[in-house]
PDB file of C-alpha atoms and ligand atoms in Angstrom:
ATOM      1  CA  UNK A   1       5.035  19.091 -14.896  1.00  0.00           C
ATOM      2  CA  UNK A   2       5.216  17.845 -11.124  1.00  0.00           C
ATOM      3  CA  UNK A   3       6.691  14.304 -11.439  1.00  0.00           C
ATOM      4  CA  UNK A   4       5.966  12.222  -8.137  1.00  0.00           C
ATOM      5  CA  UNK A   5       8.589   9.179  -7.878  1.00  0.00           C
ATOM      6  CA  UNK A   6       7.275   6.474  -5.639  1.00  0.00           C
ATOM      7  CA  UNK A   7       9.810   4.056  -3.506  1.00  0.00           C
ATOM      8  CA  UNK A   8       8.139   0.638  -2.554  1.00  0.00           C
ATOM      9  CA  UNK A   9       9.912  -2.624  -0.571  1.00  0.00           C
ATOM     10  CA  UNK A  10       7.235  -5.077  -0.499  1.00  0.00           C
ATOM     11  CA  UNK A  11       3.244  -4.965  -2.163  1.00  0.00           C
ATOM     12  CA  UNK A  12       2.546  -1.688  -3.099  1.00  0.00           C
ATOM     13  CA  UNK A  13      -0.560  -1.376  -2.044  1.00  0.00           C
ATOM     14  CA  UNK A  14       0.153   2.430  -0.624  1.00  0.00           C
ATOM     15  CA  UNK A  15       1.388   3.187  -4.385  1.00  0.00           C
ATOM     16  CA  UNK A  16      -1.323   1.905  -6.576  1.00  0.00           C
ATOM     17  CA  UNK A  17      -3.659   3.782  -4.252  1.00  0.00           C
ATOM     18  CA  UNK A  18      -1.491   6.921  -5.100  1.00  0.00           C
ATOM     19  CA  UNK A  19      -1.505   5.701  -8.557  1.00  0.00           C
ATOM     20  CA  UNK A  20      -5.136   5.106  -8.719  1.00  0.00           C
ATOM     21  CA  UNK A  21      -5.835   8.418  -7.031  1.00  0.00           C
ATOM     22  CA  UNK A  22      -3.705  10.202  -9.616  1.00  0.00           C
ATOM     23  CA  UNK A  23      -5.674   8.450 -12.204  1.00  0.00           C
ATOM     24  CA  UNK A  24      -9.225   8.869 -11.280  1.00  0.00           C
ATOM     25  CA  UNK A  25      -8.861  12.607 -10.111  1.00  0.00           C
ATOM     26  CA  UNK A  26      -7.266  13.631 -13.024  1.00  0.00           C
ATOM     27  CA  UNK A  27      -4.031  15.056 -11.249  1.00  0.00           C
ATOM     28  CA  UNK A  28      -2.128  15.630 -14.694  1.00  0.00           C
ATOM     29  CA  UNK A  29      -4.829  18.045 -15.560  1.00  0.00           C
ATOM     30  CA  UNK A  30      -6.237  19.599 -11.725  1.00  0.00           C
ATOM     31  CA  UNK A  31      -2.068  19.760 -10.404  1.00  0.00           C
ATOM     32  CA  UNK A  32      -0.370  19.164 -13.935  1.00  0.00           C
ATOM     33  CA  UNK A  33       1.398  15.980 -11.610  1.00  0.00           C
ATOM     34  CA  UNK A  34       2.100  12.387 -12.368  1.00  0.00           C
ATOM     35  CA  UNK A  35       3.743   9.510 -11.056  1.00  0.00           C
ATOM     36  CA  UNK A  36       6.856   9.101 -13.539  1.00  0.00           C
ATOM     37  CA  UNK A  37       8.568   6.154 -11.836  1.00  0.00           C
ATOM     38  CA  UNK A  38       7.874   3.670  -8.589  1.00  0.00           C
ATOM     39  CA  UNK A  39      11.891   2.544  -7.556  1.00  0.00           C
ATOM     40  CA  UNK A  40      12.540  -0.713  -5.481  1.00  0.00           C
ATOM     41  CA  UNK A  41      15.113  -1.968  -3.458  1.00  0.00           C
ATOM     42  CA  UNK A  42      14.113  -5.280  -3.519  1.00  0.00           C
ATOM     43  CA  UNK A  43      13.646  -6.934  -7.170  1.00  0.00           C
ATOM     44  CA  UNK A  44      11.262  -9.592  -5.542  1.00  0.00           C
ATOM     45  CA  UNK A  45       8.757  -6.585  -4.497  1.00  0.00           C
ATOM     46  CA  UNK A  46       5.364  -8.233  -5.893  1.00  0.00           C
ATOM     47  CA  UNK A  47       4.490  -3.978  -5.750  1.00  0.00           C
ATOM     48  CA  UNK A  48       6.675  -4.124  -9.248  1.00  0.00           C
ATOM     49  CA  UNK A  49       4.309  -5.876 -11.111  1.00  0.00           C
ATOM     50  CA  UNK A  50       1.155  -4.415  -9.539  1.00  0.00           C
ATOM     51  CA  UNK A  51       3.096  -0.815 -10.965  1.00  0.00           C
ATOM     52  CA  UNK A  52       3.775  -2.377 -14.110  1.00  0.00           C
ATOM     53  CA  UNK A  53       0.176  -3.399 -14.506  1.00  0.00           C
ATOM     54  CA  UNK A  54      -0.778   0.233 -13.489  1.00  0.00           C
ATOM     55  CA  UNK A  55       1.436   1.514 -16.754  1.00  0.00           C
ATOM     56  CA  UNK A  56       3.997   2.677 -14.425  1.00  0.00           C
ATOM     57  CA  UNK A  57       8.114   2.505 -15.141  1.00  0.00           C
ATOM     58  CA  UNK A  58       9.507   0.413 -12.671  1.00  0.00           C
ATOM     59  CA  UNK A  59      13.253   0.011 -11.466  1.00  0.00           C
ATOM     60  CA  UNK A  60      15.293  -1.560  -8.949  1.00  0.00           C
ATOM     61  CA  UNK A  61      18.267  -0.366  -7.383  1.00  0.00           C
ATOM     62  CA  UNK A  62      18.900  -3.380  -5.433  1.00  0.00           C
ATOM     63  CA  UNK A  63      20.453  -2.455  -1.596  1.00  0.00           C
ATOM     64  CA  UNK A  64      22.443  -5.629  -1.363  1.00  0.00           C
ATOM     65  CA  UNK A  65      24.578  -4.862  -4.286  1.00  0.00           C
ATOM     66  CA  UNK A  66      25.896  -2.017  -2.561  1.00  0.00           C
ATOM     67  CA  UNK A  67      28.914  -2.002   0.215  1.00  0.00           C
ATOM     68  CA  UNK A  68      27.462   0.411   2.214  1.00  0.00           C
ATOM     69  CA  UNK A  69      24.351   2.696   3.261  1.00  0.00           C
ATOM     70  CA  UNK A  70      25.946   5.839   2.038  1.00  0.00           C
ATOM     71  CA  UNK A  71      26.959   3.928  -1.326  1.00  0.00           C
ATOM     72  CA  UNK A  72      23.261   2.780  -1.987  1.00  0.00           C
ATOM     73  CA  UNK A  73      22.021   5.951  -1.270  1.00  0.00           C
ATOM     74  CA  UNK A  74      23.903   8.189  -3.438  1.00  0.00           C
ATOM     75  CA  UNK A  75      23.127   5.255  -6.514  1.00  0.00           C
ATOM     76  CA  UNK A  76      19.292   5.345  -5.297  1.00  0.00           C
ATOM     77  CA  UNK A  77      19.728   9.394  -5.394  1.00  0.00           C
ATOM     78  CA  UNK A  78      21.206   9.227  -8.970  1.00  0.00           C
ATOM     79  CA  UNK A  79      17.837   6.932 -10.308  1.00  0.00           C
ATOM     80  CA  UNK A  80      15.818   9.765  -8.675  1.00  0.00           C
ATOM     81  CA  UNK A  81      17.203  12.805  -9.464  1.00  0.00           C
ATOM     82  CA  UNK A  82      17.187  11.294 -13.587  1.00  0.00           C
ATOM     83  CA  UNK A  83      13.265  11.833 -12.882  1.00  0.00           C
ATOM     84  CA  UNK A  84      13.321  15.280 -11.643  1.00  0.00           C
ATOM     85  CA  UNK A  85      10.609  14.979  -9.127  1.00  0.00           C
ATOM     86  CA  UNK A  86       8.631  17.715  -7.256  1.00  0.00           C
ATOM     87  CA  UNK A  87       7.706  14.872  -5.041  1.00  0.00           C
ATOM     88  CA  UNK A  88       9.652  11.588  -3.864  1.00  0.00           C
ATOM     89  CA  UNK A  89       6.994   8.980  -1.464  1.00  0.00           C
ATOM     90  CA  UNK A  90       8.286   6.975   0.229  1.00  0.00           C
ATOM     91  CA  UNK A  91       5.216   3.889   0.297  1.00  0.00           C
ATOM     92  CA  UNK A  92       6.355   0.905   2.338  1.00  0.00           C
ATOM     93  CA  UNK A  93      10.043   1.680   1.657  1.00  0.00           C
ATOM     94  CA  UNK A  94      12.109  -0.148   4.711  1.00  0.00           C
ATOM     95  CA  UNK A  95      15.639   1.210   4.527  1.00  0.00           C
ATOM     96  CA  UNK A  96      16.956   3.636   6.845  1.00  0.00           C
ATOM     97  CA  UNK A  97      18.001   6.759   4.555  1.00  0.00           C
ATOM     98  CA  UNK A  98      21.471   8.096   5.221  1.00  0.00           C
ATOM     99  CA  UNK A  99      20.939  11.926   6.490  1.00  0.00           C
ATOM    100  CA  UNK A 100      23.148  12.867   3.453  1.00  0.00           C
ATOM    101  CA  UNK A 101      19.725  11.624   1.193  1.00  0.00           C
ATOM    102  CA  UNK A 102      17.268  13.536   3.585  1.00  0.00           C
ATOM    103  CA  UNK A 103      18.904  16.380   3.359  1.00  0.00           C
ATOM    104  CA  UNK A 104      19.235  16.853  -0.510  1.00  0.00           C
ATOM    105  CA  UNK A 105      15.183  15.502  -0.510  1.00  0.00           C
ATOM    106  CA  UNK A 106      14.221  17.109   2.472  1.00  0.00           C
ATOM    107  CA  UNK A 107      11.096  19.547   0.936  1.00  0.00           C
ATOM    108  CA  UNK A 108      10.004  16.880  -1.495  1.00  0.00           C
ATOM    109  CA  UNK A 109       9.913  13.834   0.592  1.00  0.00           C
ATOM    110  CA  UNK A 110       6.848  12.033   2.053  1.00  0.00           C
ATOM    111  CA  UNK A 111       6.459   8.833   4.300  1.00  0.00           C
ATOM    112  CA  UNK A 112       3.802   6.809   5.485  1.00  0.00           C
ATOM    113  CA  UNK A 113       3.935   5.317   8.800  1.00  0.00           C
ATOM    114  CA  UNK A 114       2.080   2.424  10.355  1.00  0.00           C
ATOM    115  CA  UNK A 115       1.297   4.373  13.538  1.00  0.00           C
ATOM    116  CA  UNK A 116      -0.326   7.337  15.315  1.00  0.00           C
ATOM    117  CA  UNK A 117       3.035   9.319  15.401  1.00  0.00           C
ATOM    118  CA  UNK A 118       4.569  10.114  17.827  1.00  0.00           C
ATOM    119  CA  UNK A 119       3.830   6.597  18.949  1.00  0.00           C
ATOM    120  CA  UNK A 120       5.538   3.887  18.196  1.00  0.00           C
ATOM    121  CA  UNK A 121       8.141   4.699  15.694  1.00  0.00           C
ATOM    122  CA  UNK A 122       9.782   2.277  14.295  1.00  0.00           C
ATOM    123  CA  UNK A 123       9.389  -1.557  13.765  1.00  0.00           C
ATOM    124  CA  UNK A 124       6.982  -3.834  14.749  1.00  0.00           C
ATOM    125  CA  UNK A 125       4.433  -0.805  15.424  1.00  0.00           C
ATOM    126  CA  UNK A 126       1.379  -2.934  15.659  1.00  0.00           C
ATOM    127  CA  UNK A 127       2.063  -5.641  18.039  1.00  0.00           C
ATOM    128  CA  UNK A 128       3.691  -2.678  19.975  1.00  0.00           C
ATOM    129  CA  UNK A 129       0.340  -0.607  19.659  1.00  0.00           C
ATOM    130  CA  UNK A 130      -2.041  -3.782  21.461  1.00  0.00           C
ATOM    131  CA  UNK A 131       0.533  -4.393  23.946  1.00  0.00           C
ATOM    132  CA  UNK A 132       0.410  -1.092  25.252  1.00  0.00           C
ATOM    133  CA  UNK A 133      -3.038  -1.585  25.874  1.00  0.00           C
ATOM    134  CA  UNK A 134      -4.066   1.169  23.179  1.00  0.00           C
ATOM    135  CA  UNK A 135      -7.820   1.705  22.062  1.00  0.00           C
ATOM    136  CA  UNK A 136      -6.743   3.201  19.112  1.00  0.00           C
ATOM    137  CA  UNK A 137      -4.180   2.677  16.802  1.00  0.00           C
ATOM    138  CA  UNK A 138      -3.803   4.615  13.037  1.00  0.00           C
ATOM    139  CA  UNK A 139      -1.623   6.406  10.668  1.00  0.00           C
ATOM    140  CA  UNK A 140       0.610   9.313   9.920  1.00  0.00           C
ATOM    141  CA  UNK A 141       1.509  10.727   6.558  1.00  0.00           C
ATOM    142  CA  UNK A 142       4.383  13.103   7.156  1.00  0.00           C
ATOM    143  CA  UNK A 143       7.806  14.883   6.015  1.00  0.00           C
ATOM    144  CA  UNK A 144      10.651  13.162   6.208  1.00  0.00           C
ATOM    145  CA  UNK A 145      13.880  14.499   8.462  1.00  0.00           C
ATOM    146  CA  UNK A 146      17.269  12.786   9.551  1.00  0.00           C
ATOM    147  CA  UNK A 147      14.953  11.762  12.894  1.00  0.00           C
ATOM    148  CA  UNK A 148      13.718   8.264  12.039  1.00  0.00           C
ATOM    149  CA  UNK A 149       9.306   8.787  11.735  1.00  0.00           C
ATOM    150  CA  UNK A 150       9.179  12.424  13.386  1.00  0.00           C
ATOM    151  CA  UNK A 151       8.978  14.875  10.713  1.00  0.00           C
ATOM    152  CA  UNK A 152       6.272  17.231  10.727  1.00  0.00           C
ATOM    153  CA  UNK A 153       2.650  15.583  10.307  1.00  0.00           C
ATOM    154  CA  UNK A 154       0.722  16.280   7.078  1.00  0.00           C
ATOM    155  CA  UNK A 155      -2.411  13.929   8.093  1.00  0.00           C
ATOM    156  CA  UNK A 156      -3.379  11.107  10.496  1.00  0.00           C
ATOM    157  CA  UNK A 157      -6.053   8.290  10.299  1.00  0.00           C
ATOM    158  CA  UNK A 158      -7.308   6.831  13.463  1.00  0.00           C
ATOM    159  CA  UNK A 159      -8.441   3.046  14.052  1.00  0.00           C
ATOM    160  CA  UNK A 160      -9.747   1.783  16.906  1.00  0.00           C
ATOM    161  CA  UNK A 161      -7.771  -1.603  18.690  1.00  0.00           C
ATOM    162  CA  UNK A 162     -10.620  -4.263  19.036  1.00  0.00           C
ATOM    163  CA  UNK A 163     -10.514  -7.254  21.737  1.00  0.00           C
ATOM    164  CA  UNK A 164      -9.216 -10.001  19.932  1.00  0.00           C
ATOM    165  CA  UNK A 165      -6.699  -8.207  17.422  1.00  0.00           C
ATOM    166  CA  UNK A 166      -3.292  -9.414  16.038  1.00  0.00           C
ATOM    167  CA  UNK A 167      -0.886  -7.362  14.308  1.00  0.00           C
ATOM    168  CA  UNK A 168      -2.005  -8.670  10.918  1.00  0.00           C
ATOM    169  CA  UNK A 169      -6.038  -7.903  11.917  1.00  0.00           C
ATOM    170  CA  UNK A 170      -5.228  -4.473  13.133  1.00  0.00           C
ATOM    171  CA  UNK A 171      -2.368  -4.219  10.201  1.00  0.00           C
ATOM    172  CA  UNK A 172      -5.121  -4.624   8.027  1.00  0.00           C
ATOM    173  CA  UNK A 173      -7.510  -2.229   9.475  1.00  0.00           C
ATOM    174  CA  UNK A 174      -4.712   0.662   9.216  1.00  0.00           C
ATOM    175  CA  UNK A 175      -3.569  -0.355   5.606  1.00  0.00           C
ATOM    176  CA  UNK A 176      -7.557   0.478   4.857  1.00  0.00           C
ATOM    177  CA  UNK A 177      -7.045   4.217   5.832  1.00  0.00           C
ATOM    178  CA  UNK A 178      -3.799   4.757   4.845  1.00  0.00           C
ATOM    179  CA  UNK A 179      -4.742   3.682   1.039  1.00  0.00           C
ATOM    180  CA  UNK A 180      -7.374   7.162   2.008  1.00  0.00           C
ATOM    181  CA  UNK A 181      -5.023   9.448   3.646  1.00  0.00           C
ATOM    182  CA  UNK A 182      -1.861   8.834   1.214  1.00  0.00           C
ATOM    183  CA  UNK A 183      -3.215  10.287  -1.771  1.00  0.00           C
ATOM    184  CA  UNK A 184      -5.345  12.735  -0.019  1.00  0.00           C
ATOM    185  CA  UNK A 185      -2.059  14.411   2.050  1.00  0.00           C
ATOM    186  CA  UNK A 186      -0.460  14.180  -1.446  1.00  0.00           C
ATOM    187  CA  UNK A 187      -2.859  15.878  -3.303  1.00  0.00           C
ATOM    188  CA  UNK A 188      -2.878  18.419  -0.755  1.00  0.00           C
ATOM    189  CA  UNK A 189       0.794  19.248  -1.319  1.00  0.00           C
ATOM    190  CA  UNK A 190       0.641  19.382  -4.646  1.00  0.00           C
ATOM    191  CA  UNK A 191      -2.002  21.654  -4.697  1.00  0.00           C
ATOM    192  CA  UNK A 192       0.368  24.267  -2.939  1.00  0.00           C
TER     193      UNK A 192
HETATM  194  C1  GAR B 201       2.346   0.082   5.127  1.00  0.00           C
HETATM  195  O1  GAR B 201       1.554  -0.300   6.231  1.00  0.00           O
HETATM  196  C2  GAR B 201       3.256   1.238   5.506  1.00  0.00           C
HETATM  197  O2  GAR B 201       2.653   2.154   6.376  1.00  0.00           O
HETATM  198  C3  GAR B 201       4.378   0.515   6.191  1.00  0.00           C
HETATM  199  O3  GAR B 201       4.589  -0.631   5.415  1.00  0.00           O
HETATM  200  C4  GAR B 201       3.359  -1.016   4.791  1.00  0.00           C
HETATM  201  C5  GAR B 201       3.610  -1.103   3.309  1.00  0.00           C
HETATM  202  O4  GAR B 201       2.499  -1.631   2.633  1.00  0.00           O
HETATM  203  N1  GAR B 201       5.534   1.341   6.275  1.00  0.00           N
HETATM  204  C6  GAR B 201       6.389   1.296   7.288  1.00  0.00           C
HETATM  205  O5  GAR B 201       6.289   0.539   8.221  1.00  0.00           O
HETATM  206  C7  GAR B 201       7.516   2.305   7.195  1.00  0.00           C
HETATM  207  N2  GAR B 201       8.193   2.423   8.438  1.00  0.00           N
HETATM  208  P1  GAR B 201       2.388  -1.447   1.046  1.00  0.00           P
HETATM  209  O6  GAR B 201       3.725  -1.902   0.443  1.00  0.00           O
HETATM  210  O7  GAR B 201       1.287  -2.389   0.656  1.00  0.00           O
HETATM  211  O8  GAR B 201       2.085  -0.026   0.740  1.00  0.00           O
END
C-alpha cells in the first residue's frame, strides 16, 4: 500500500481535493494508494475538521511548542515516518522545512505553490504577480529541494490577471486550478 500523508496550515481546501480525488477515482484500487493521515502545525487549521469530516486521521504537531526549527522538524519527521508514506504533500503548509527534513523526504515530497514558478517564490505571490503588471498568473505543483519553491516542476496551471483584480480575486481564481492540478500531478506519480 502507497500511504500519501498530507501537511495543511490553514483550510484545506488543496487536501480535500486530493482527498476527494482519491475517493472518486478509486486510487486504493487503480494505484493501491490512500491518504493515511493530513498533519497540522497549527491546531486552529479549520482544514482539520474539513479532514475529519472526509474520514481522515488528523494530528497536530504544533510549531510553537518547539524551541527551534530543527527541533520541530525532527518531532514533525517522527509523526510522519509512524505512517510510512510513499508520498508526503505538502497542501498549504507555511513553515520553512529545515534542509535536514528535505533531505530524508526528498523523492516523496510534493508542494503546491501559488505561482507560475519560477516567478514569484515566496510570500505574498499574488499581489506580487498584478504589480508586476503580469497577464497571467497560475500554479506549480512540484518536488521539493533545500531551495525554497524551485524544485523540479511536475505540472502548472495558468490564469489569466484581469483589470480590476486583488490578491484575494486572483487568489481565488488560482485556488480553482490548483484543486485540478494537485491531484492530477499526484496521481501521475503514483502511477510510476
Ligand atoms: C494555496 O493557494 C497554496 O498554493 C498556498 O496556500 C494556499 C493553501 O490553501 N501555498 C503556499 O503559498 C505555499 N508557499 P488551502 O489550505 O485551502 O489548500
Amino acid at each position: 500500500m502507497k500511504n500519501i500523508v498530507i501537511l495543511i496550515s490553514g483550510s484545506g481546501s488543496n487536501m480535500a481535493a486530493i482527498a476527494q480525488a482519491a475517493q472518486r477515482d478509486r486510487w486504493h484500487e487503480v494505484f493501491g494508494a490512500r491518504v493515511v493521515a493530513v498533519i497540522s502545525n497549527r491546531p486552529a487549521a479549520t482544514g482539520l475538521a474539513l479532514a475529519q469530516g472526509l474520514g481522515l486521521a488528523t494530528q497536530v504537531v504544533d510549531h510553537t511548542h518547539f524551541e527551534s526549527r530543527e527541533a520541530f522538524d525532527a518531532a514533525l519527521a517522527a509523526a510522519i515516518d509512524a505512517h510510512a508514506p510513499a508520498l508526503v504533500v505538502l497542501a498549504g503548509f507555511m513553515r520553512i522545512l529545515t534542509p535536514g527534513f528535505v533531505r530524508r523526504f526528498e523523492d516523496r515530497l510534493v508542494n503546491i505553490h501559488p505561482s507560475l514558478l519560477p516567478a514569484f517564490p515566496g510570500l505574498n505571490t499574488h499581489q506580487r504577480a498584478i504589480d508586476s503588471g503580469s497577464r497571467f498568473a497560475g500554479a506549480t505543483v512540484h518536488r521539493v529541494t533545500a531551495a525554497l519553491d524551485h524544485g523540479p516542476i511536475l505540472d502548472q496551471a495558468v490564469v489569466p490577471i484581469l483589470p480590476g483584480d486583488s490578491a484575494a480575486t486572483l487568489a481565488a481564481r488560482v485556488l480553482s486550478q490548483e484543486h485540478l492540478i494537485y491531484p492530477r500531478a499526484i496521481a501521475s506519480l503514483l502511477k510510476k
